[in-house]
Amino acid sequence: MNSTPKVRVRVWDQMVLIGIGLALFYTVFEALLSIFLQVNVDFMQRLFGAGQNTIYGRLTILCLFAIFGSHAQYTINQRKIAENALRESEERFRRIIENAPVGYFELDLQGRFNFFNDASCDILGYTAAQLPLRSQRDVSDPAGRARLDEAFERVRSTGETAKSVDWVLVRPDRSRRFAESSISLLRDSR
């Protein structure tokens, strides 16, 4: 079910209230200011008994601040929906990867394991606590290291995925297994 939730801006939303509050503050401030500038006008008369032009001006200000507040709240609501969708997508991806029957792991630029699923631990023969202490070079035979190093360098320089890189992995008990990997470059803020 991929229905996009609709965003509604309600009168009581935070930014709408801030807009209305600013408009009311402006009205009171303008009334106080006119008292100090005019000698014969009292505050209540200026606040409630103002002329038609003043009332229209105050209503215009109130409407502008309410519109600003509702637009700002709509934008905030849209961002929250996008963040929730991203969080759900990341969680779904993580569950898929963690429960996949094939090995999936991510390496940093030095070749150390920084993310892996349980299948990777089973295939490589290391526990989840041991694997972050190892690098790709620790689990491959010399010929495989050369092929992997060459593939990693090609992926780093071109950004293109290397598909079907054959290598032999060496488990902690020194047994060997044939492995086939795809190598992709994942970019982050660093």
XYZ file of C-alpha atoms in Angstrom:
190
model
C 0.000 0.000 0.000
C 1.851 3.075 -1.272
C -0.553 5.869 -0.538
C 1.031 9.238 0.078
C -0.368 10.787 3.257
C -1.974 14.182 2.768
C -0.653 17.059 4.782
C -3.230 19.292 6.387
C -2.494 22.600 8.023
C -4.773 23.168 10.970
C -5.436 26.500 12.664
C -3.797 25.258 15.843
C -0.534 24.265 14.118
C 2.463 25.931 15.662
C 3.518 28.214 12.799
C -0.039 29.457 12.194
C -0.286 30.426 15.848
C 3.065 32.182 15.636
C 1.814 34.143 12.596
C -1.385 35.156 14.379
C 0.595 36.032 17.501
C 2.927 38.253 15.499
C -0.032 39.996 13.881
C -1.631 40.629 17.300
C 1.690 41.848 18.657
C 1.932 44.253 15.720
C -1.592 45.548 16.424
C -0.897 46.190 20.116
C 2.538 47.651 19.407
C 1.120 49.976 16.757
C -1.599 51.137 19.185
C 0.972 51.813 21.926
C 3.214 53.638 19.515
C 0.369 55.889 18.373
C -0.370 56.840 22.024
C 3.172 58.037 22.490
C 3.102 59.944 19.221
C -0.374 61.488 19.603
C -1.441 63.427 22.657
C -5.248 63.225 22.522
C -5.768 59.468 21.853
C -6.111 56.905 24.596
C -4.963 53.267 24.223
C -8.407 51.593 24.196
C -9.743 54.083 21.654
C -6.723 53.499 19.416
C -6.929 49.706 19.831
C -10.673 49.204 19.315
C -12.029 52.491 17.975
C -9.577 52.933 15.161
C -10.622 54.220 11.788
C -11.559 52.063 8.865
C -8.113 52.315 7.220
C -6.391 51.174 10.402
C -8.724 48.190 10.742
C -8.093 47.198 7.096
C -4.358 47.525 7.679
C -4.517 45.332 10.772
C -6.614 42.711 8.965
C -4.129 42.728 6.092
C -1.229 42.228 8.492
C -3.162 39.459 10.292
C -3.869 37.701 6.974
C -0.264 37.998 5.801
C 1.103 36.555 9.025
C -1.507 33.755 8.987
C -0.613 32.922 5.377
C 3.089 32.953 6.229
C 2.471 30.731 9.235
C 0.329 28.238 7.334
C 2.869 28.007 4.506
C 5.727 27.506 6.952
C 3.748 24.817 8.795
C 2.897 23.076 5.506
C 6.605 23.017 4.622
C 7.488 21.629 8.055
C 4.819 18.932 7.726
C 6.080 17.965 4.249
C 9.617 17.659 5.585
C 8.442 15.448 8.469
C 6.636 13.167 6.031
C 9.747 12.933 3.828
C 11.970 12.202 6.840
C 9.592 9.477 8.050
C 9.478 7.915 4.582
C 13.277 7.962 4.392
C 13.591 6.424 7.854
C 11.112 3.665 6.938
C 12.923 3.007 3.661
C 16.292 2.770 5.404
C 14.854 0.413 8.018
C 13.295 -1.770 5.308
C 16.617 -1.870 3.420
C 18.496 -2.753 6.594
C 16.081 -5.618 7.407
C 16.382 -6.987 3.864
C 20.179 -6.865 3.943
C 20.461 -8.328 7.431
C 18.158 -11.242 6.608
C 19.418 -11.977 3.088
C 20.875 -15.466 2.605
C 23.800 -14.029 0.627
C 26.711 -12.211 2.171
C 26.624 -8.440 2.092
C 29.328 -6.258 3.549
C 30.654 -2.736 3.258
C 34.284 -1.775 3.554
C 35.899 1.549 4.305
C 38.615 2.900 2.008
C 41.248 0.919 3.928
C 39.358 -2.334 3.255
C 38.088 -2.827 6.838
C 34.621 -4.264 7.423
C 32.293 -1.570 8.747
C 28.894 -3.112 7.927
C 27.974 -6.728 7.248
C 25.076 -9.103 7.578
C 24.918 -12.427 9.432
C 25.380 -14.375 6.199
C 28.765 -12.659 5.720
C 29.850 -13.843 9.155
C 28.803 -17.405 8.295
C 30.528 -17.350 4.909
C 33.756 -15.755 6.151
C 33.863 -17.791 9.380
C 34.157 -14.867 11.798
C 31.784 -13.708 14.520
C 30.136 -10.304 14.394
C 32.601 -9.145 17.070
C 35.668 -10.416 15.155
C 34.843 -9.206 11.659
C 35.265 -5.430 12.267
C 38.840 -6.190 13.351
C 39.591 -7.748 9.958
C 40.026 -6.337 6.494
C 39.256 -7.706 3.050
C 42.936 -8.546 2.670
C 42.801 -10.760 5.808
C 40.129 -13.014 4.332
C 41.461 -13.479 0.797
C 44.286 -15.521 -0.694
C 47.227 -13.703 -2.414
C 45.854 -14.090 -5.954
C 42.433 -12.957 -4.798
C 43.969 -9.926 -3.064
C 45.537 -8.798 -6.310
C 42.234 -9.169 -8.225
C 40.300 -7.397 -5.454
C 42.849 -4.563 -5.185
C 42.675 -4.057 -8.951
C 38.856 -4.101 -8.913
C 38.683 -1.713 -5.942
C 41.022 0.742 -7.657
C 39.003 0.594 -10.887
C 35.756 1.203 -8.978
C 37.308 4.100 -7.018
C 38.667 5.793 -10.127
C 35.660 5.292 -12.432
C 32.762 4.987 -9.988
C 31.420 2.076 -12.060
C 30.365 -1.168 -10.398
C 32.662 -4.169 -10.828
C 30.476 -7.214 -11.366
C 31.513 -10.829 -10.881
C 34.947 -10.443 -9.306
C 36.194 -13.995 -8.583
C 38.420 -14.619 -5.596
C 39.186 -17.271 -2.989
C 38.425 -16.491 0.615
C 40.407 -17.990 3.459
C 38.498 -18.760 6.637
C 40.069 -18.668 10.125
C 40.425 -22.483 10.065
C 42.486 -21.999 6.829
C 39.823 -23.681 4.689
C 39.247 -22.031 1.336
C 36.050 -21.126 -0.474
C 35.402 -19.784 -3.904
C 33.696 -16.359 -3.808
C 32.200 -14.062 -6.387
C 31.619 -10.439 -5.482
C 30.231 -7.253 -6.928
C 31.951 -4.079 -5.854
C 30.186 -0.710 -5.779
C 31.294 2.650 -4.509
C 29.073 4.139 -1.779
C 29.584 7.867 -1.333
C 28.823 9.726 1.881
C 29.486 13.218 3.210
C 33.187 12.398 3.688
